[in-house]
Amino acid sequence: MSFAHERQDDRPVEEGMDMAQRRSALHVLARLQPFFPEVGFSLDAAGNDCLSEVQFWAEDGAGLEAGLAYQDCFAIGMDDKIRAAHLIAFYSNQLALALGSLYLGAGIVAGVSGLRFEEFSRAYGERLIVAKRFHFSLTLPAVRDDTPVGADVFREAFGAHLAPVIARLKRRTGLSSGAQWRLAADSLAGGFLEIGRALGNEEDAMSKALAIVKREGTPLYSDKLCYETIEAGKGDYDLPLSRVYRLRGGCCLYYRTEGGRFCDSCVLLAPDERRERLQAHLLASQSG
């Protein structure tokens, strides 16, 4: 777009578009951040304690080892491959929530200028627990025109961010790239579903997620990943309880830990058993 076309207040059109995009982004972040306290994301607020992606995930850096070590909080008896599986799923989900919030809420594909691994606290019933999360400092793209941003643009940006992380985890732990990409696709699809619920439009969020993870020939392509509507029992007005679940295309290897088992949405479960487990989960979530 040419700078020759200016507004009456003498600001270039691109500058006005930049400000409109920024206001839209800030509005979406303010709306969605309360739904996702398990991940931190802010706009242009890296701070001195944030590192670039390259610095954070350097093979001799503290970020990689801190992320792997933290996964021991979730199970006993993890080896490096299991830690890597949990870490890439954990990181990809938080990245999907951060970037997906702006993509689904405002049609913006943001970048990551910095990140840190930080402590935070949240309430679980009457208990206050301290955990860790990634905090992403997001940057807005240069505004060129009003062309809608499609799935290919988001897929490329999301994949470009994850590719060096997956490569380093493979070298460090031996977990294959294919296994990691499947877990990343699962996390993206799950994160988009959560955002869609928060925005009140699950169908749009699922459609956009599937457009990203069902493109053959791309790293995020996942054949078995899908969504399924599960119904169980009776809810309000004597209607069946119903909820959409993301069914995994990859495996986090939790079943290989001490006392571990298959997750309720695990790709390794038979479809009927998985459906029965999710029905039980749905009933328990309503009674609890």
Short mmCIF file of C-alpha atoms in Angstrom, two decimals:
data_model
loop_
_atom_site.label_atom_id
_atom_site.label_comp_id
_atom_site.label_asym_id
_atom_site.label_seq_id
_atom_site.Cartn_x
_atom_site.Cartn_y
_atom_site.Cartn_z
CA MET A 1 0.00 0.00 0.00
CA SER A 2 1.37 3.41 -0.95
CA PHE A 3 2.08 6.06 1.63
CA ALA A 4 0.65 8.61 -0.82
CA HIS A 5 -2.87 7.98 0.46
CA GLU A 6 -3.21 9.71 3.81
CA ARG A 7 -5.94 10.30 6.34
CA GLN A 8 -7.27 13.74 7.17
CA ASP A 9 -5.11 13.79 10.29
CA ASP A 10 -2.04 13.49 8.02
CA ARG A 11 -1.19 9.99 9.27
CA PRO A 12 -0.27 7.48 6.55
CA VAL A 13 -2.88 4.80 5.92
CA GLU A 14 -0.42 2.08 6.95
CA GLU A 15 0.17 3.80 10.27
CA GLY A 16 -3.56 3.93 10.85
CA MET A 17 -3.87 0.26 9.95
CA ASP A 18 -1.02 -0.58 12.33
CA MET A 19 -2.79 1.19 15.18
CA ALA A 20 -6.08 -0.54 14.37
CA GLN A 21 -4.31 -3.90 14.33
CA ARG A 22 -2.63 -3.15 17.64
CA ARG A 23 -5.90 -2.13 19.28
CA SER A 24 -7.53 -5.30 17.99
CA ALA A 25 -4.66 -7.42 19.33
CA LEU A 26 -4.74 -5.79 22.75
CA HIS A 27 -8.51 -6.25 22.94
CA VAL A 28 -8.22 -9.96 22.14
CA LEU A 29 -5.39 -10.52 24.61
CA ALA A 30 -7.32 -8.79 27.38
CA ARG A 31 -10.37 -10.90 26.59
CA LEU A 32 -8.64 -14.27 26.39
CA GLN A 33 -5.77 -14.14 28.87
CA PRO A 34 -8.06 -14.78 31.88
CA PHE A 35 -9.18 -18.06 30.29
CA PHE A 36 -5.60 -19.38 30.06
CA PRO A 37 -3.62 -18.61 33.23
CA GLU A 38 -1.38 -21.62 32.50
CA VAL A 39 0.39 -19.67 29.74
CA GLY A 40 1.74 -16.13 29.69
CA PHE A 41 1.52 -13.94 26.61
CA SER A 42 1.90 -10.21 26.19
CA LEU A 43 2.47 -7.73 23.40
CA ASP A 44 5.91 -6.15 23.00
CA ALA A 45 6.75 -6.67 26.65
CA ALA A 46 9.72 -9.00 26.60
CA GLY A 47 11.63 -7.41 29.47
CA ASN A 48 15.24 -8.01 30.35
CA ASP A 49 14.58 -11.56 31.58
CA CYS A 50 13.25 -12.77 28.23
CA LEU A 51 15.51 -14.55 25.76
CA SER A 52 15.20 -15.02 22.04
CA GLU A 53 14.08 -18.43 20.86
CA VAL A 54 17.63 -19.25 19.72
CA GLN A 55 19.10 -18.29 23.09
CA PHE A 56 16.44 -20.04 25.13
CA TRP A 57 16.58 -23.35 23.26
CA ALA A 58 20.35 -23.43 22.73
CA GLU A 59 21.73 -26.91 23.33
CA ASP A 60 24.10 -25.57 25.98
CA GLY A 61 21.53 -23.18 27.43
CA ALA A 62 19.47 -23.36 30.60
CA GLY A 63 16.08 -23.29 28.87
CA LEU A 64 16.28 -26.72 27.27
CA GLU A 65 17.43 -28.48 30.42
CA ALA A 66 14.99 -26.59 32.66
CA GLY A 67 12.11 -27.54 30.40
CA LEU A 68 13.08 -31.21 30.37
CA ALA A 69 13.64 -31.34 34.13
CA TYR A 70 10.24 -29.75 34.84
CA GLN A 71 8.44 -32.66 33.17
CA ASP A 72 9.39 -34.87 36.12
CA CYS A 73 6.67 -33.04 38.05
CA PHE A 74 4.04 -34.90 36.03
CA ALA A 75 5.14 -38.52 36.43
CA ILE A 76 7.64 -40.81 38.11
CA GLY A 77 10.14 -42.84 36.12
CA MET A 78 10.51 -40.69 33.03
CA ASP A 79 13.41 -41.26 30.69
CA ASP A 80 14.69 -38.59 28.30
CA LYS A 81 12.37 -39.60 25.46
CA ILE A 82 9.31 -39.38 27.69
CA ARG A 83 10.48 -36.03 29.03
CA ALA A 84 10.91 -34.79 25.46
CA ALA A 85 7.45 -36.02 24.47
CA HIS A 86 5.87 -34.19 27.40
CA LEU A 87 7.93 -31.07 26.84
CA ILE A 88 7.10 -30.66 23.15
CA ALA A 89 3.41 -31.29 23.89
CA PHE A 90 3.50 -28.82 26.80
CA TYR A 91 5.39 -26.15 24.87
CA SER A 92 3.36 -26.55 21.68
CA ASN A 93 0.09 -26.23 23.58
CA GLN A 94 1.22 -23.01 25.24
CA LEU A 95 2.52 -21.65 21.94
CA ALA A 96 -0.79 -22.56 20.27
CA LEU A 97 -2.76 -20.75 22.98
CA ALA A 98 -0.59 -17.64 22.67
CA LEU A 99 -0.43 -17.42 18.86
CA GLY A 100 -3.86 -18.96 18.33
CA SER A 101 -5.57 -16.37 20.48
CA LEU A 102 -4.57 -13.60 18.08
CA TYR A 103 -5.14 -15.73 14.99
CA LEU A 104 -8.64 -16.89 15.93
CA GLY A 105 -9.63 -13.73 17.77
CA ALA A 106 -8.28 -11.09 15.38
CA GLY A 107 -6.97 -12.80 12.24
CA ILE A 108 -3.39 -11.91 13.15
CA VAL A 109 -0.36 -14.18 12.82
CA ALA A 110 2.00 -12.84 15.47
CA GLY A 111 5.68 -13.55 15.98
CA VAL A 112 7.59 -14.37 19.17
CA SER A 113 10.30 -11.87 20.06
CA GLY A 114 11.19 -13.39 23.41
CA LEU A 115 10.23 -16.01 25.98
CA ARG A 116 10.94 -17.04 29.50
CA PHE A 117 10.06 -19.97 31.77
CA GLU A 118 8.42 -18.48 34.83
CA GLU A 119 6.66 -19.45 38.03
CA PHE A 120 3.01 -18.61 38.52
CA SER A 121 0.32 -19.54 41.01
CA ARG A 122 -3.28 -20.50 40.48
CA ALA A 123 -6.16 -21.73 42.59
CA TYR A 124 -7.38 -25.33 42.49
CA GLY A 125 -10.45 -25.42 44.67
CA GLU A 126 -9.28 -24.20 48.06
CA ARG A 127 -5.61 -24.81 47.29
CA LEU A 128 -3.14 -22.39 45.76
CA ILE A 129 -0.49 -24.19 43.77
CA VAL A 130 2.75 -22.92 42.25
CA ALA A 131 3.65 -24.18 38.79
CA LYS A 132 5.65 -23.06 35.77
CA ARG A 133 4.64 -21.76 32.38
CA PHE A 134 6.16 -20.25 29.29
CA HIS A 135 5.67 -16.53 28.77
CA PHE A 136 5.71 -15.35 25.16
CA SER A 137 6.40 -11.76 24.15
CA LEU A 138 4.44 -11.39 20.92
CA THR A 139 5.10 -9.01 18.05
CA LEU A 140 2.67 -7.94 15.36
CA PRO A 141 3.46 -8.35 11.66
CA ALA A 142 3.92 -5.45 9.31
CA VAL A 143 0.54 -4.47 7.87
CA ARG A 144 0.40 -4.59 4.09
CA ASP A 145 -3.26 -4.87 3.15
CA ASP A 146 -6.58 -6.21 4.35
CA THR A 147 -6.18 -9.68 2.82
CA PRO A 148 -7.43 -12.32 5.31
CA VAL A 149 -4.69 -14.46 6.83
CA GLY A 150 -5.12 -18.12 5.92
CA ALA A 151 -4.12 -21.44 7.41
CA ASP A 152 -0.96 -21.67 5.29
CA VAL A 153 0.46 -18.51 6.85
CA PHE A 154 -0.22 -19.66 10.42
CA ARG A 155 1.10 -23.18 9.70
CA GLU A 156 4.33 -21.77 8.31
CA ALA A 157 4.86 -19.43 11.26
CA PHE A 158 3.99 -22.05 13.87
CA GLY A 159 6.13 -24.68 12.19
CA ALA A 160 9.09 -22.35 11.70
CA HIS A 161 9.09 -21.57 15.42
CA LEU A 162 8.94 -25.24 16.44
CA ALA A 163 11.36 -26.72 13.89
CA PRO A 164 14.61 -25.81 15.70
CA VAL A 165 13.12 -26.83 19.06
CA ILE A 166 12.16 -30.24 17.71
CA ALA A 167 15.59 -30.66 16.10
CA ARG A 168 17.36 -29.89 19.38
CA LEU A 169 15.13 -32.21 21.39
CA LYS A 170 15.79 -34.99 18.91
CA ARG A 171 19.56 -34.53 19.24
CA ARG A 172 19.36 -34.24 23.03
CA THR A 173 16.93 -37.10 23.76
CA GLY A 174 16.62 -39.28 20.67
CA LEU A 175 12.85 -38.78 20.33
CA SER A 176 12.06 -38.82 16.61
CA SER A 177 10.98 -35.70 14.77
CA GLY A 178 7.85 -37.44 13.50
CA ALA A 179 6.69 -38.29 17.01
CA GLN A 180 7.28 -34.70 18.11
CA TRP A 181 5.44 -33.16 15.17
CA ARG A 182 2.41 -35.37 15.84
CA LEU A 183 2.37 -34.20 19.45
CA ALA A 184 2.70 -30.60 18.31
CA ALA A 185 -0.27 -31.04 15.96
CA ASP A 186 -2.29 -32.53 18.84
CA SER A 187 -1.43 -29.56 21.02
CA LEU A 188 -2.38 -27.09 18.31
CA ALA A 189 -5.75 -28.77 17.74
CA GLY A 190 -6.43 -28.93 21.47
CA GLY A 191 -5.40 -25.33 22.02
CA PHE A 192 -7.58 -24.10 19.17
CA LEU A 193 -10.57 -25.98 20.62
CA GLU A 194 -10.02 -24.28 23.99
CA ILE A 195 -9.81 -20.86 22.34
CA GLY A 196 -12.92 -21.59 20.29
CA ARG A 197 -14.84 -22.39 23.47
CA ALA A 198 -13.67 -19.14 25.06
CA LEU A 199 -14.71 -17.18 21.97
CA GLY A 200 -18.03 -19.01 21.69
CA ASN A 201 -17.26 -20.48 18.27
CA GLU A 202 -15.90 -24.00 18.48
CA GLU A 203 -16.80 -24.85 14.88
CA ASP A 204 -14.71 -22.04 13.41
CA ALA A 205 -11.74 -22.90 15.64
CA MET A 206 -11.88 -26.59 14.73
CA SER A 207 -12.20 -25.82 11.04
CA LYS A 208 -9.12 -23.59 11.17
CA ALA A 209 -7.15 -26.16 13.15
CA LEU A 210 -7.97 -28.96 10.70
CA ALA A 211 -6.96 -26.74 7.79
CA ILE A 212 -3.52 -26.56 9.41
CA VAL A 213 -2.97 -30.15 10.54
CA LYS A 214 -4.61 -31.95 7.60
CA ARG A 215 -2.39 -30.54 4.87
CA GLU A 216 -0.44 -33.53 3.54
CA GLY A 217 3.25 -33.01 2.92
CA THR A 218 3.71 -30.55 5.80
CA PRO A 219 5.44 -31.33 9.13
CA LEU A 220 2.25 -30.74 11.14
CA TYR A 221 0.20 -33.16 9.05
CA SER A 222 -1.45 -35.77 11.29
CA ASP A 223 -3.51 -38.56 9.81
CA LYS A 224 -5.26 -39.87 12.94
CA LEU A 225 -5.81 -36.56 14.76
CA CYS A 226 -9.48 -35.58 14.75
CA TYR A 227 -12.36 -34.15 16.77
CA GLU A 228 -15.30 -36.18 18.01
CA THR A 229 -18.53 -35.21 19.74
CA ILE A 230 -19.11 -37.41 22.78
CA GLU A 231 -22.59 -37.82 24.30
CA ALA A 232 -23.35 -39.35 27.68
CA GLY A 233 -26.29 -39.46 30.09
CA LYS A 234 -28.77 -36.67 30.52
CA GLY A 235 -28.15 -33.01 31.21
CA ASP A 236 -30.35 -29.95 31.46
CA TYR A 237 -33.83 -30.26 29.97
CA ASP A 238 -33.31 -34.05 29.83
CA LEU A 239 -31.03 -33.68 26.79
CA PRO A 240 -27.88 -35.80 26.33
CA LEU A 241 -24.70 -34.33 27.73
CA SER A 242 -22.47 -33.45 24.82
CA ARG A 243 -18.92 -32.19 24.42
CA VAL A 244 -16.36 -32.06 21.61
CA TYR A 245 -13.02 -33.74 22.34
CA ARG A 246 -9.76 -33.63 20.47
CA LEU A 247 -8.59 -37.18 19.74
CA ARG A 248 -4.83 -37.51 19.56
CA GLY A 249 -2.75 -38.55 16.59
CA GLY A 250 0.43 -38.88 18.66
CA CYS A 251 1.40 -40.42 21.99
CA CYS A 252 2.99 -38.66 24.97
CA LEU A 253 4.40 -41.99 26.30
CA TYR A 254 2.83 -41.44 29.74
CA TYR A 255 1.88 -45.13 29.83
CA ARG A 256 5.59 -45.98 30.07
CA THR A 257 6.07 -44.11 33.35
CA GLU A 258 5.78 -45.70 36.80
CA GLY A 259 2.07 -46.25 37.43
CA GLY A 260 1.26 -44.58 34.10
CA ARG A 261 -1.59 -45.46 31.77
CA PHE A 262 -3.01 -44.50 28.41
CA CYS A 263 -4.58 -41.04 28.30
CA ASP A 264 -8.34 -41.00 27.70
CA SER A 265 -7.87 -39.58 24.20
CA CYS A 266 -4.76 -41.62 23.34
CA VAL A 267 -4.27 -42.75 19.76
CA LEU A 268 -3.20 -46.20 21.03
CA LEU A 269 -6.61 -46.97 22.55
CA ALA A 270 -9.27 -48.85 20.62
CA PRO A 271 -11.97 -46.42 19.45
CA ASP A 272 -14.71 -48.00 21.61
CA GLU A 273 -12.59 -47.93 24.76
CA ARG A 274 -11.56 -44.34 24.10
CA ARG A 275 -15.20 -43.36 23.61
CA GLU A 276 -16.21 -45.08 26.87
CA ARG A 277 -13.46 -43.29 28.75
CA LEU A 278 -14.46 -39.91 27.37
CA GLN A 279 -18.11 -40.56 28.23
CA ALA A 280 -17.04 -41.28 31.81
CA HIS A 281 -14.91 -38.13 31.80
CA LEU A 282 -17.86 -36.09 30.56
CA LEU A 283 -20.18 -37.47 33.25
CA ALA A 284 -17.58 -36.86 35.97
CA SER A 285 -17.04 -33.27 34.80
CA GLN A 286 -20.78 -32.59 35.13
CA SER A 287 -21.13 -34.15 38.57
CA GLY A 288 -17.99 -32.47 39.90
#
